[in-house]
């Protein structure tokens, strides 16, 4: 079983920054071996992809956040981060961390989410 716990959300003014954390746990689970992703869901909208980091360390981003957000990981802490800069009101959403254990893009494990609100 894999548990993912997000933290770091909050209220920030447009143009500001936040760093989200996703602490992963599980008997044999190590984030360095799997694809980890960040997703978000705004009110009334479908959940959308934000960023992912794969086992090799390569990263991929949605065009909506490229150049503003950075996904990273600390293998010693089994934690994934999402550094969000130059935040816009459109970034307001619940942000979720997810783990893909198969490498196929099928994220089987999800955190409970953390709210990010950007005021204009």
Tab-separated table of C-alpha atoms in Angstrom:
chain	number	residue	atom	x	y	z
A	1	UNK	CA	0.000	0.000	0.000
A	2	UNK	CA	1.189	3.505	-0.859
A	3	UNK	CA	0.219	6.631	1.031
A	4	UNK	CA	0.679	10.119	-0.367
A	5	UNK	CA	0.204	13.219	1.771
A	6	UNK	CA	0.294	16.679	0.223
A	7	UNK	CA	1.030	19.886	2.100
A	8	UNK	CA	2.037	23.458	1.429
A	9	UNK	CA	-1.111	24.845	-0.107
A	10	UNK	CA	-2.608	28.150	0.918
A	11	UNK	CA	-3.644	31.621	-0.135
A	12	UNK	CA	-1.197	33.717	-2.126
A	13	UNK	CA	-1.395	36.875	-4.180
A	14	UNK	CA	-0.967	36.781	-7.934
A	15	UNK	CA	2.700	36.831	-8.818
A	16	UNK	CA	3.644	35.034	-5.621
A	17	UNK	CA	5.102	31.610	-4.990
A	18	UNK	CA	4.263	28.437	-3.125
A	19	UNK	CA	5.997	25.100	-2.720
A	20	UNK	CA	3.905	21.988	-2.422
A	21	UNK	CA	5.219	18.803	-0.874
A	22	UNK	CA	4.088	15.219	-1.315
A	23	UNK	CA	5.365	12.811	1.308
A	24	UNK	CA	5.201	9.211	0.173
A	25	UNK	CA	5.182	6.152	2.389
A	26	UNK	CA	4.700	2.447	2.008
A	27	UNK	CA	6.510	-0.646	3.098
A	28	UNK	CA	8.742	-0.874	0.044
A	29	UNK	CA	7.754	2.199	-1.912
A	30	UNK	CA	10.484	4.530	-3.128
A	31	UNK	CA	9.673	7.527	-5.292
A	32	UNK	CA	12.963	7.148	-7.138
A	33	UNK	CA	11.674	3.980	-8.784
A	34	UNK	CA	8.409	5.309	-10.157
A	35	UNK	CA	6.686	8.084	-12.048
A	36	UNK	CA	5.325	10.736	-9.702
A	37	UNK	CA	2.922	13.403	-10.861
A	38	UNK	CA	1.094	16.528	-9.836
A	39	UNK	CA	-2.424	17.201	-11.027
A	40	UNK	CA	-4.963	19.879	-10.210
A	41	UNK	CA	-8.691	20.365	-10.308
A	42	UNK	CA	-10.369	23.754	-10.320
A	43	UNK	CA	-14.037	24.199	-9.351
A	44	UNK	CA	-16.317	23.058	-12.117
A	45	UNK	CA	-13.449	21.714	-14.219
A	46	UNK	CA	-11.941	18.325	-14.853
A	47	UNK	CA	-8.731	17.275	-13.227
A	48	UNK	CA	-5.724	18.175	-15.361
A	49	UNK	CA	-2.097	17.196	-15.566
A	50	UNK	CA	0.451	19.654	-14.187
A	51	UNK	CA	3.864	17.974	-14.055
A	52	UNK	CA	5.590	14.638	-13.714
A	53	UNK	CA	9.004	13.289	-12.786
A	54	UNK	CA	10.019	9.808	-13.869
A	55	UNK	CA	12.465	7.310	-12.380
A	56	UNK	CA	15.363	8.713	-14.415
A	57	UNK	CA	14.745	12.211	-13.113
A	58	UNK	CA	13.360	13.550	-16.371
A	59	UNK	CA	10.538	16.015	-15.956
A	60	UNK	CA	7.554	16.998	-18.078
A	61	UNK	CA	5.128	19.880	-17.742
A	62	UNK	CA	1.797	21.086	-18.935
A	63	UNK	CA	2.159	24.017	-21.317
A	64	UNK	CA	0.058	26.020	-18.870
A	65	UNK	CA	2.770	25.888	-16.187
A	66	UNK	CA	5.988	25.388	-18.166
A	67	UNK	CA	8.570	27.937	-17.149
A	68	UNK	CA	6.739	28.791	-13.916
A	69	UNK	CA	6.498	25.480	-12.049
A	70	UNK	CA	9.270	23.044	-11.192
A	71	UNK	CA	8.822	19.465	-10.055
A	72	UNK	CA	11.608	17.865	-8.068
A	73	UNK	CA	12.185	15.108	-5.569
A	74	UNK	CA	14.271	14.287	-2.528
A	75	UNK	CA	14.832	10.559	-2.535
A	76	UNK	CA	16.241	10.588	0.989
A	77	UNK	CA	12.961	12.009	2.260
A	78	UNK	CA	10.794	10.101	-0.215
A	79	UNK	CA	9.167	13.437	-1.019
A	80	UNK	CA	8.173	15.119	-4.259
A	81	UNK	CA	7.911	18.897	-4.549
A	82	UNK	CA	6.174	21.351	-6.819
A	83	UNK	CA	7.673	24.814	-6.763
A	84	UNK	CA	5.157	27.249	-8.165
A	85	UNK	CA	6.282	30.747	-9.152
A	86	UNK	CA	4.548	33.645	-10.865
A	87	UNK	CA	1.209	32.313	-9.766
A	88	UNK	CA	-1.933	33.412	-11.571
A	89	UNK	CA	-5.574	33.339	-10.556
A	90	UNK	CA	-6.049	30.516	-13.090
A	91	UNK	CA	-3.753	28.365	-10.975
A	92	UNK	CA	-6.366	28.261	-8.225
A	93	UNK	CA	-7.265	24.614	-7.692
A	94	UNK	CA	-6.904	21.609	-5.466
A	95	UNK	CA	-3.525	20.066	-6.208
A	96	UNK	CA	-3.046	16.328	-6.030
A	97	UNK	CA	0.044	14.164	-5.924
A	98	UNK	CA	-0.106	10.779	-7.617
A	99	UNK	CA	2.063	7.723	-8.119
A	100	UNK	CA	2.308	5.525	-11.210
A	101	UNK	CA	3.801	2.173	-10.321
A	102	UNK	CA	3.494	0.664	-13.787
A	103	UNK	CA	5.237	3.319	-15.840
A	104	UNK	CA	2.341	3.496	-18.270
A	105	UNK	CA	0.829	6.733	-17.065
A	106	UNK	CA	-1.799	4.990	-15.000
A	107	UNK	CA	-1.686	6.708	-11.656
A	108	UNK	CA	-3.068	4.236	-9.153
A	109	UNK	CA	-2.346	6.103	-5.942
A	110	UNK	CA	-3.502	9.597	-5.047
A	111	UNK	CA	-3.174	11.954	-2.142
A	112	UNK	CA	-6.044	13.819	-0.539
A	113	UNK	CA	-5.129	17.113	-2.196
A	114	UNK	CA	-4.110	20.546	-0.988
A	115	UNK	CA	-5.929	23.781	-1.828
A	116	UNK	CA	-4.089	26.559	-3.628
A	117	UNK	CA	-5.893	29.868	-3.947
A	118	UNK	CA	-4.383	32.744	-5.897
A	119	UNK	CA	-5.962	36.125	-5.346
A	120	UNK	CA	-5.813	38.735	-8.065
